[in-house]
Amino acid sequence: NAGVTQTPKFQVLKTGQSMTLQCAQDMNHEYMSWYRQDPGMGLRLIHYSVGAGITDQGEVPNGYNVSRSTTEDFPLRLLSAAPSQTSVYFCASSYSLGTVYEQYFGPGTRLTVT
Amino acid sequence: TQLLEQSPQFLSIQEGENLTVYCNSSSVFSSLQWYRQEPGEGPVLLVTVVTGGEVKKLKRLTFQFGDARKDSSLHITAAQTGDTGLYLCAGVKNAGNMLTFGGGTRLMVKP
């Protein structure tokens, strides 16, 4: 199993450009999430999905869109990149055991917006 | 202000020393997890604690969930250079909610 894969690993955008960060998992997990990680702030939830066709907003959703057409894929779209979106982005998949979510993270995408 | 506060933010120690990292909140969590993250990689789950007062051991790492389920600690005995990394705690408040992460403790173990 490849686990959770993310592409690209690095990306530089100019302000106003759009792009899609790709995320795929092969563990048949119901739940998938996108986080951003900034220095000293841990990981903050952007959007999440509890199954194909179902998505919801997390803590910091503004400027990002998601869709979940299949169980395996959960792309994150930046509509019009801003310097404040410079960050490291992590995708995660998980299964639920009641209130316990054991998350498996991808290797991350480091995004710089100039 | 973050829901989960970790302390210290940074810790630099010599190999062989013991250390404790804390994760505190004013909220009750139904479960709490600890992750370790190495540079350039995603976090990796170390442990999940569910019951108030629960203690779990993973080799030289001891994790404790507070009796009131508002706080947790990670104790490392005889630290090794391989323990170097960012340690993150994360909690779930209620069923159906997603994880909330603390700000992390960056640990450096020097040889």
PDB file of C-alpha atoms in Angstrom:
ATOM      1  CA  ASN A   1       0.000   0.000   0.000  1.00  0.00           C
ATOM      2  CA  ALA A   2       1.212   3.501  -0.832  1.00  0.00           C
ATOM      3  CA  GLY A   3      -0.844   4.992   2.024  1.00  0.00           C
ATOM      4  CA  VAL A   4      -1.541   8.704   1.477  1.00  0.00           C
ATOM      5  CA  THR A   5       0.159  10.355  -1.478  1.00  0.00           C
ATOM      6  CA  GLN A   6       0.339  14.079  -2.235  1.00  0.00           C
ATOM      7  CA  THR A   7       1.480  15.971  -5.308  1.00  0.00           C
ATOM      8  CA  PRO A   8       3.298  18.193  -5.922  1.00  0.00           C
ATOM      9  CA  LYS A   9       5.878  18.183  -3.119  1.00  0.00           C
ATOM     10  CA  PHE A  10       6.861  21.821  -3.761  1.00  0.00           C
ATOM     11  CA  GLN A  11       5.051  24.643  -5.554  1.00  0.00           C
ATOM     12  CA  VAL A  12       5.653  28.348  -6.085  1.00  0.00           C
ATOM     13  CA  LEU A  13       2.713  30.510  -7.178  1.00  0.00           C
ATOM     14  CA  LYS A  14       2.271  34.163  -7.932  1.00  0.00           C
ATOM     15  CA  THR A  15      -0.460  36.090  -6.153  1.00  0.00           C
ATOM     16  CA  GLY A  16      -3.776  35.566  -7.923  1.00  0.00           C
ATOM     17  CA  GLN A  17      -2.899  32.237  -9.553  1.00  0.00           C
ATOM     18  CA  SER A  18      -5.003  29.152  -8.921  1.00  0.00           C
ATOM     19  CA  MET A  19      -3.924  25.577  -8.481  1.00  0.00           C
ATOM     20  CA  THR A  20      -5.007  22.179  -7.188  1.00  0.00           C
ATOM     21  CA  LEU A  21      -3.143  20.123  -4.615  1.00  0.00           C
ATOM     22  CA  GLN A  22      -3.718  16.444  -5.191  1.00  0.00           C
ATOM     23  CA  CYS A  23      -4.284  13.829  -2.478  1.00  0.00           C
ATOM     24  CA  ALA A  24      -5.004  10.136  -2.842  1.00  0.00           C
ATOM     25  CA  GLN A  25      -5.269   7.221  -0.412  1.00  0.00           C
ATOM     26  CA  ASP A  26      -5.467   3.491  -1.020  1.00  0.00           C
ATOM     27  CA  MET A  27      -6.623   2.346   2.430  1.00  0.00           C
ATOM     28  CA  ASN A  28     -10.363   2.675   1.728  1.00  0.00           C
ATOM     29  CA  HIS A  29     -10.697   5.167   4.587  1.00  0.00           C
ATOM     30  CA  GLU A  30     -13.976   7.034   4.938  1.00  0.00           C
ATOM     31  CA  TYR A  31     -12.525  10.236   6.293  1.00  0.00           C
ATOM     32  CA  MET A  32     -10.114  12.588   4.567  1.00  0.00           C
ATOM     33  CA  SER A  33      -8.868  15.983   5.694  1.00  0.00           C
ATOM     34  CA  TRP A  34      -6.694  18.871   4.619  1.00  0.00           C
ATOM     35  CA  TYR A  35      -4.537  20.748   7.115  1.00  0.00           C
ATOM     36  CA  ARG A  36      -2.122  23.602   6.866  1.00  0.00           C
ATOM     37  CA  GLN A  37       0.900  23.847   9.128  1.00  0.00           C
ATOM     38  CA  ASP A  38       2.465  27.169  10.022  1.00  0.00           C
ATOM     39  CA  PRO A  39       5.357  27.690  12.466  1.00  0.00           C
ATOM     40  CA  GLY A  40       4.258  27.449  16.112  1.00  0.00           C
ATOM     41  CA  MET A  41       0.620  26.797  15.233  1.00  0.00           C
ATOM     42  CA  GLY A  42       0.476  23.041  14.867  1.00  0.00           C
ATOM     43  CA  LEU A  43      -1.940  21.861  12.194  1.00  0.00           C
ATOM     44  CA  ARG A  44      -5.148  23.718  11.396  1.00  0.00           C
ATOM     45  CA  LEU A  45      -8.029  21.978   9.648  1.00  0.00           C
ATOM     46  CA  ILE A  46      -9.061  23.507   6.308  1.00  0.00           C
ATOM     47  CA  HIS A  47     -11.739  21.143   4.996  1.00  0.00           C
ATOM     48  CA  TYR A  48     -12.708  17.579   5.626  1.00  0.00           C
ATOM     49  CA  SER A  49     -14.859  14.824   4.155  1.00  0.00           C
ATOM     50  CA  VAL A  50     -16.696  11.984   5.863  1.00  0.00           C
ATOM     51  CA  GLY A  51     -17.298  10.103   2.623  1.00  0.00           C
ATOM     52  CA  ALA A  52     -17.618  10.456  -1.140  1.00  0.00           C
ATOM     53  CA  GLY A  53     -19.875  13.374  -2.008  1.00  0.00           C
ATOM     54  CA  ILE A  54     -19.767  14.869   1.503  1.00  0.00           C
ATOM     55  CA  THR A  55     -17.468  17.714   2.523  1.00  0.00           C
ATOM     56  CA  ASP A  56     -17.479  20.284   5.296  1.00  0.00           C
ATOM     57  CA  GLN A  57     -15.484  23.284   6.455  1.00  0.00           C
ATOM     58  CA  GLY A  58     -12.833  23.171   9.101  1.00  0.00           C
ATOM     59  CA  GLU A  59     -11.214  25.945  11.104  1.00  0.00           C
ATOM     60  CA  VAL A  60      -9.638  27.929   8.223  1.00  0.00           C
ATOM     61  CA  PRO A  61     -11.639  27.271   4.994  1.00  0.00           C
ATOM     62  CA  ASN A  62     -11.528  30.696   3.340  1.00  0.00           C
ATOM     63  CA  GLY A  63      -9.764  30.734  -0.027  1.00  0.00           C
ATOM     64  CA  TYR A  64      -9.949  26.966  -0.481  1.00  0.00           C
ATOM     65  CA  ASN A  65     -12.385  24.578  -2.158  1.00  0.00           C
ATOM     66  CA  VAL A  66     -12.636  20.800  -2.002  1.00  0.00           C
ATOM     67  CA  SER A  67     -14.653  18.030  -3.590  1.00  0.00           C
ATOM     68  CA  ARG A  68     -14.794  14.294  -2.981  1.00  0.00           C
ATOM     69  CA  SER A  69     -16.097  12.400  -6.004  1.00  0.00           C
ATOM     70  CA  THR A  70     -14.412   9.103  -5.038  1.00  0.00           C
ATOM     71  CA  THR A  71     -13.325   7.462  -1.790  1.00  0.00           C
ATOM     72  CA  GLU A  72      -9.683   7.609  -2.900  1.00  0.00           C
ATOM     73  CA  ASP A  73      -9.219  11.232  -3.972  1.00  0.00           C
ATOM     74  CA  PHE A  74      -9.605  14.538  -2.149  1.00  0.00           C
ATOM     75  CA  PRO A  75      -8.127  17.487  -4.080  1.00  0.00           C
ATOM     76  CA  LEU A  76      -7.710  20.936  -2.535  1.00  0.00           C
ATOM     77  CA  ARG A  77      -8.169  23.948  -4.803  1.00  0.00           C
ATOM     78  CA  LEU A  78      -6.718  27.385  -4.177  1.00  0.00           C
ATOM     79  CA  LEU A  79      -8.960  29.794  -6.035  1.00  0.00           C
ATOM     80  CA  SER A  80      -6.765  32.912  -6.080  1.00  0.00           C
ATOM     81  CA  ALA A  81      -3.509  32.437  -4.217  1.00  0.00           C
ATOM     82  CA  ALA A  82      -2.450  34.994  -1.600  1.00  0.00           C
ATOM     83  CA  PRO A  83       0.848  35.327   0.310  1.00  0.00           C
ATOM     84  CA  SER A  84      -1.037  34.382   3.504  1.00  0.00           C
ATOM     85  CA  GLN A  85      -1.534  30.920   1.980  1.00  0.00           C
ATOM     86  CA  THR A  86       2.207  30.257   2.041  1.00  0.00           C
ATOM     87  CA  SER A  87       2.360  27.145   4.220  1.00  0.00           C
ATOM     88  CA  VAL A  88       2.909  23.411   4.288  1.00  0.00           C
ATOM     89  CA  TYR A  89      -0.244  21.500   3.396  1.00  0.00           C
ATOM     90  CA  PHE A  90      -0.952  18.004   4.677  1.00  0.00           C
ATOM     91  CA  CYS A  91      -3.634  15.618   3.566  1.00  0.00           C
ATOM     92  CA  ALA A  92      -4.751  12.869   5.933  1.00  0.00           C
ATOM     93  CA  SER A  93      -7.070   9.909   5.791  1.00  0.00           C
ATOM     94  CA  SER A  94      -8.602   8.123   8.736  1.00  0.00           C
ATOM     95  CA  TYR A  95     -11.149   5.631   9.906  1.00  0.00           C
ATOM     96  CA  SER A  96     -13.335   6.124  12.938  1.00  0.00           C
ATOM     97  CA  LEU A  97     -13.658   3.915  15.986  1.00  0.00           C
ATOM     98  CA  GLY A  98     -16.388   5.878  17.739  1.00  0.00           C
ATOM     99  CA  THR A  99     -14.707   9.086  18.875  1.00  0.00           C
ATOM    100  CA  VAL A 100     -11.224   7.914  17.917  1.00  0.00           C
ATOM    101  CA  TYR A 101      -9.813   8.936  14.530  1.00  0.00           C
ATOM    102  CA  GLU A 102      -6.477   7.361  13.701  1.00  0.00           C
ATOM    103  CA  GLN A 103      -5.101   9.645  11.043  1.00  0.00           C
ATOM    104  CA  TYR A 104      -2.528   8.764   8.416  1.00  0.00           C
ATOM    105  CA  PHE A 105      -0.776  11.753   6.900  1.00  0.00           C
ATOM    106  CA  GLY A 106       0.755  12.304   3.505  1.00  0.00           C
ATOM    107  CA  PRO A 107       4.272  13.757   3.102  1.00  0.00           C
ATOM    108  CA  GLY A 108       3.018  17.304   2.559  1.00  0.00           C
ATOM    109  CA  THR A 109       3.141  20.006  -0.120  1.00  0.00           C
ATOM    110  CA  ARG A 110       5.249  23.079   0.572  1.00  0.00           C
ATOM    111  CA  LEU A 111       3.573  26.069  -1.083  1.00  0.00           C
ATOM    112  CA  THR A 112       5.091  29.518  -1.490  1.00  0.00           C
ATOM    113  CA  VAL A 113       2.991  32.398  -2.802  1.00  0.00           C
ATOM    114  CA  THR A 114       4.942  35.451  -3.950  1.00  0.00           C
TER     115      THR A 114
ATOM    116  CA  THR B   1      -5.567  31.180  21.881  1.00  0.00           C
ATOM    117  CA  GLN B   2      -5.384  27.525  20.889  1.00  0.00           C
ATOM    118  CA  LEU B   3      -7.762  24.968  22.344  1.00  0.00           C
ATOM    119  CA  LEU B   4      -4.798  22.735  23.191  1.00  0.00           C
ATOM    120  CA  GLU B   5      -1.711  24.400  24.634  1.00  0.00           C
ATOM    121  CA  GLN B   6       1.561  22.527  24.547  1.00  0.00           C
ATOM    122  CA  SER B   7       4.578  23.268  26.709  1.00  0.00           C
ATOM    123  CA  PRO B   8       7.375  23.790  26.364  1.00  0.00           C
ATOM    124  CA  GLN B   9       7.437  24.983  22.765  1.00  0.00           C
ATOM    125  CA  PHE B  10      11.129  24.147  22.428  1.00  0.00           C
ATOM    126  CA  LEU B  11      13.304  21.729  24.375  1.00  0.00           C
ATOM    127  CA  SER B  12      16.986  20.972  23.861  1.00  0.00           C
ATOM    128  CA  ILE B  13      18.551  18.251  26.007  1.00  0.00           C
ATOM    129  CA  GLN B  14      21.508  15.888  26.095  1.00  0.00           C
ATOM    130  CA  GLU B  15      21.208  12.247  25.172  1.00  0.00           C
ATOM    131  CA  GLY B  16      20.336  10.169  28.241  1.00  0.00           C
ATOM    132  CA  GLU B  17      18.261  12.859  29.992  1.00  0.00           C
ATOM    133  CA  ASN B  18      14.575  12.489  30.847  1.00  0.00           C
ATOM    134  CA  LEU B  19      11.914  14.970  29.746  1.00  0.00           C
ATOM    135  CA  THR B  20       8.202  15.633  29.974  1.00  0.00           C
ATOM    136  CA  VAL B  21       6.006  17.457  27.465  1.00  0.00           C
ATOM    137  CA  TYR B  22       2.590  18.766  28.457  1.00  0.00           C
ATOM    138  CA  CYS B  23      -0.670  19.248  26.573  1.00  0.00           C
ATOM    139  CA  ASN B  24      -3.314  21.277  28.426  1.00  0.00           C
ATOM    140  CA  SER B  25      -6.828  22.508  27.778  1.00  0.00           C
ATOM    141  CA  SER B  26      -9.811  23.915  29.629  1.00  0.00           C
ATOM    142  CA  SER B  27     -12.044  21.642  27.530  1.00  0.00           C
ATOM    143  CA  VAL B  28     -12.842  17.980  28.019  1.00  0.00           C
ATOM    144  CA  PHE B  29     -11.780  15.615  25.260  1.00  0.00           C
ATOM    145  CA  SER B  30     -13.231  12.200  24.514  1.00  0.00           C
ATOM    146  CA  SER B  31      -9.852  11.042  23.231  1.00  0.00           C
ATOM    147  CA  LEU B  32      -6.385  12.464  22.830  1.00  0.00           C
ATOM    148  CA  GLN B  33      -3.540  11.491  20.553  1.00  0.00           C
ATOM    149  CA  TRP B  34       0.186  12.132  20.327  1.00  0.00           C
ATOM    150  CA  TYR B  35       2.016  12.392  17.006  1.00  0.00           C
ATOM    151  CA  ARG B  36       5.679  12.784  16.116  1.00  0.00           C
ATOM    152  CA  GLN B  37       6.754  14.652  13.023  1.00  0.00           C
ATOM    153  CA  GLU B  38      10.209  14.653  11.455  1.00  0.00           C
ATOM    154  CA  PRO B  39      11.431  17.378   9.072  1.00  0.00           C
ATOM    155  CA  GLY B  40       9.926  17.116   5.590  1.00  0.00           C
ATOM    156  CA  GLU B  41       7.416  14.446   6.584  1.00  0.00           C
ATOM    157  CA  GLY B  42       3.859  14.200   7.820  1.00  0.00           C
ATOM    158  CA  PRO B  43       2.991  13.490  11.460  1.00  0.00           C
ATOM    159  CA  VAL B  44       2.961   9.851  12.562  1.00  0.00           C
ATOM    160  CA  LEU B  45       0.571   8.634  15.227  1.00  0.00           C
ATOM    161  CA  LEU B  46       2.275   7.386  18.412  1.00  0.00           C
ATOM    162  CA  VAL B  47      -0.633   6.675  20.731  1.00  0.00           C
ATOM    163  CA  THR B  48      -4.328   7.267  21.456  1.00  0.00           C
ATOM    164  CA  VAL B  49      -5.631   7.602  25.021  1.00  0.00           C
ATOM    165  CA  VAL B  50      -9.338   7.428  25.746  1.00  0.00           C
ATOM    166  CA  THR B  51      -9.978   6.866  29.455  1.00  0.00           C
ATOM    167  CA  GLY B  52      -9.328   9.480  32.147  1.00  0.00           C
ATOM    168  CA  GLY B  53      -6.223   8.492  34.131  1.00  0.00           C
ATOM    169  CA  GLU B  54      -5.073   6.115  31.414  1.00  0.00           C
ATOM    170  CA  VAL B  55      -1.338   5.452  31.118  1.00  0.00           C
ATOM    171  CA  LYS B  56       0.212   3.897  28.025  1.00  0.00           C
ATOM    172  CA  LYS B  57       3.838   2.947  27.492  1.00  0.00           C
ATOM    173  CA  LEU B  58       5.631   2.687  24.190  1.00  0.00           C
ATOM    174  CA  LYS B  59       9.193   1.542  24.948  1.00  0.00           C
ATOM    175  CA  ARG B  60      10.824   4.614  26.585  1.00  0.00           C
ATOM    176  CA  LEU B  61       7.759   6.825  26.045  1.00  0.00           C
ATOM    177  CA  THR B  62       5.009   7.063  28.673  1.00  0.00           C
ATOM    178  CA  PHE B  63       1.732   8.813  27.864  1.00  0.00           C
ATOM    179  CA  GLN B  64      -0.818   9.845  30.474  1.00  0.00           C
ATOM    180  CA  PHE B  65      -4.352  11.181  30.067  1.00  0.00           C
ATOM    181  CA  GLY B  66      -5.514  13.379  32.934  1.00  0.00           C
ATOM    182  CA  ASP B  67      -8.289  12.154  35.214  1.00  0.00           C
ATOM    183  CA  ALA B  68     -10.606  14.923  33.989  1.00  0.00           C
ATOM    184  CA  ARG B  69      -9.655  14.283  30.325  1.00  0.00           C
ATOM    185  CA  LYS B  70      -8.500  17.886  29.898  1.00  0.00           C
ATOM    186  CA  ASP B  71      -4.759  17.331  29.761  1.00  0.00           C
ATOM    187  CA  SER B  72      -2.072  14.852  28.827  1.00  0.00           C
ATOM    188  CA  SER B  73       1.641  14.371  29.205  1.00  0.00           C
ATOM    189  CA  LEU B  74       4.399  12.594  27.334  1.00  0.00           C
ATOM    190  CA  HIS B  75       7.435  11.465  29.306  1.00  0.00           C
ATOM    191  CA  ILE B  76      10.576  10.203  27.583  1.00  0.00           C
ATOM    192  CA  THR B  77      13.121   8.274  29.606  1.00  0.00           C
ATOM    193  CA  ALA B  78      16.792   8.296  28.611  1.00  0.00           C
ATOM    194  CA  ALA B  79      16.269  10.329  25.455  1.00  0.00           C
ATOM    195  CA  GLN B  80      18.102   9.324  22.303  1.00  0.00           C
ATOM    196  CA  THR B  81      19.074  11.408  19.271  1.00  0.00           C
ATOM    197  CA  GLY B  82      16.430   9.494  17.306  1.00  0.00           C
ATOM    198  CA  ASP B  83      13.743  11.069  19.527  1.00  0.00           C
ATOM    199  CA  THR B  84      14.442  14.447  17.929  1.00  0.00           C
ATOM    200  CA  GLY B  85      11.361  15.859  16.235  1.00  0.00           C
ATOM    201  CA  LEU B  86       8.149  17.817  16.629  1.00  0.00           C
ATOM    202  CA  TYR B  87       5.669  16.290  19.079  1.00  0.00           C
ATOM    203  CA  LEU B  88       2.012  17.174  18.557  1.00  0.00           C
ATOM    204  CA  CYS B  89      -0.984  16.424  20.709  1.00  0.00           C
ATOM    205  CA  ALA B  90      -4.446  16.316  19.167  1.00  0.00           C
ATOM    206  CA  GLY B  91      -7.875  15.805  20.678  1.00  0.00           C
ATOM    207  CA  VAL B  92     -11.453  15.013  19.741  1.00  0.00           C
ATOM    208  CA  LYS B  93     -14.094  16.797  21.814  1.00  0.00           C
ATOM    209  CA  ASN B  94     -17.222  14.953  20.727  1.00  0.00           C
ATOM    210  CA  ALA B  95     -18.213  12.118  18.464  1.00  0.00           C
ATOM    211  CA  GLY B  96     -18.448  13.400  14.912  1.00  0.00           C
ATOM    212  CA  ASN B  97     -15.921  16.183  15.491  1.00  0.00           C
ATOM    213  CA  MET B  98     -12.530  16.191  13.863  1.00  0.00           C
ATOM    214  CA  LEU B  99      -9.161  16.487  15.549  1.00  0.00           C
ATOM    215  CA  THR B 100      -7.874  19.722  17.054  1.00  0.00           C
ATOM    216  CA  PHE B 101      -4.091  20.001  17.252  1.00  0.00           C
ATOM    217  CA  GLY B 102      -1.859  21.731  19.753  1.00  0.00           C
ATOM    218  CA  GLY B 103       0.970  24.012  18.629  1.00  0.00           C
ATOM    219  CA  GLY B 104       3.641  21.357  19.100  1.00  0.00           C
ATOM    220  CA  THR B 105       6.844  20.876  21.105  1.00  0.00           C
ATOM    221  CA  ARG B 106      10.063  20.861  19.139  1.00  0.00           C
ATOM    222  CA  LEU B 107      12.537  18.487  20.806  1.00  0.00           C
ATOM    223  CA  MET B 108      16.230  18.327  20.020  1.00  0.00           C
ATOM    224  CA  VAL B 109      18.336  15.616  21.624  1.00  0.00           C
ATOM    225  CA  LYS B 110      22.054  16.295  21.341  1.00  0.00           C
ATOM    226  CA  PRO B 111      24.666  13.510  21.385  1.00  0.00           C
TER     227      PRO B 111
END
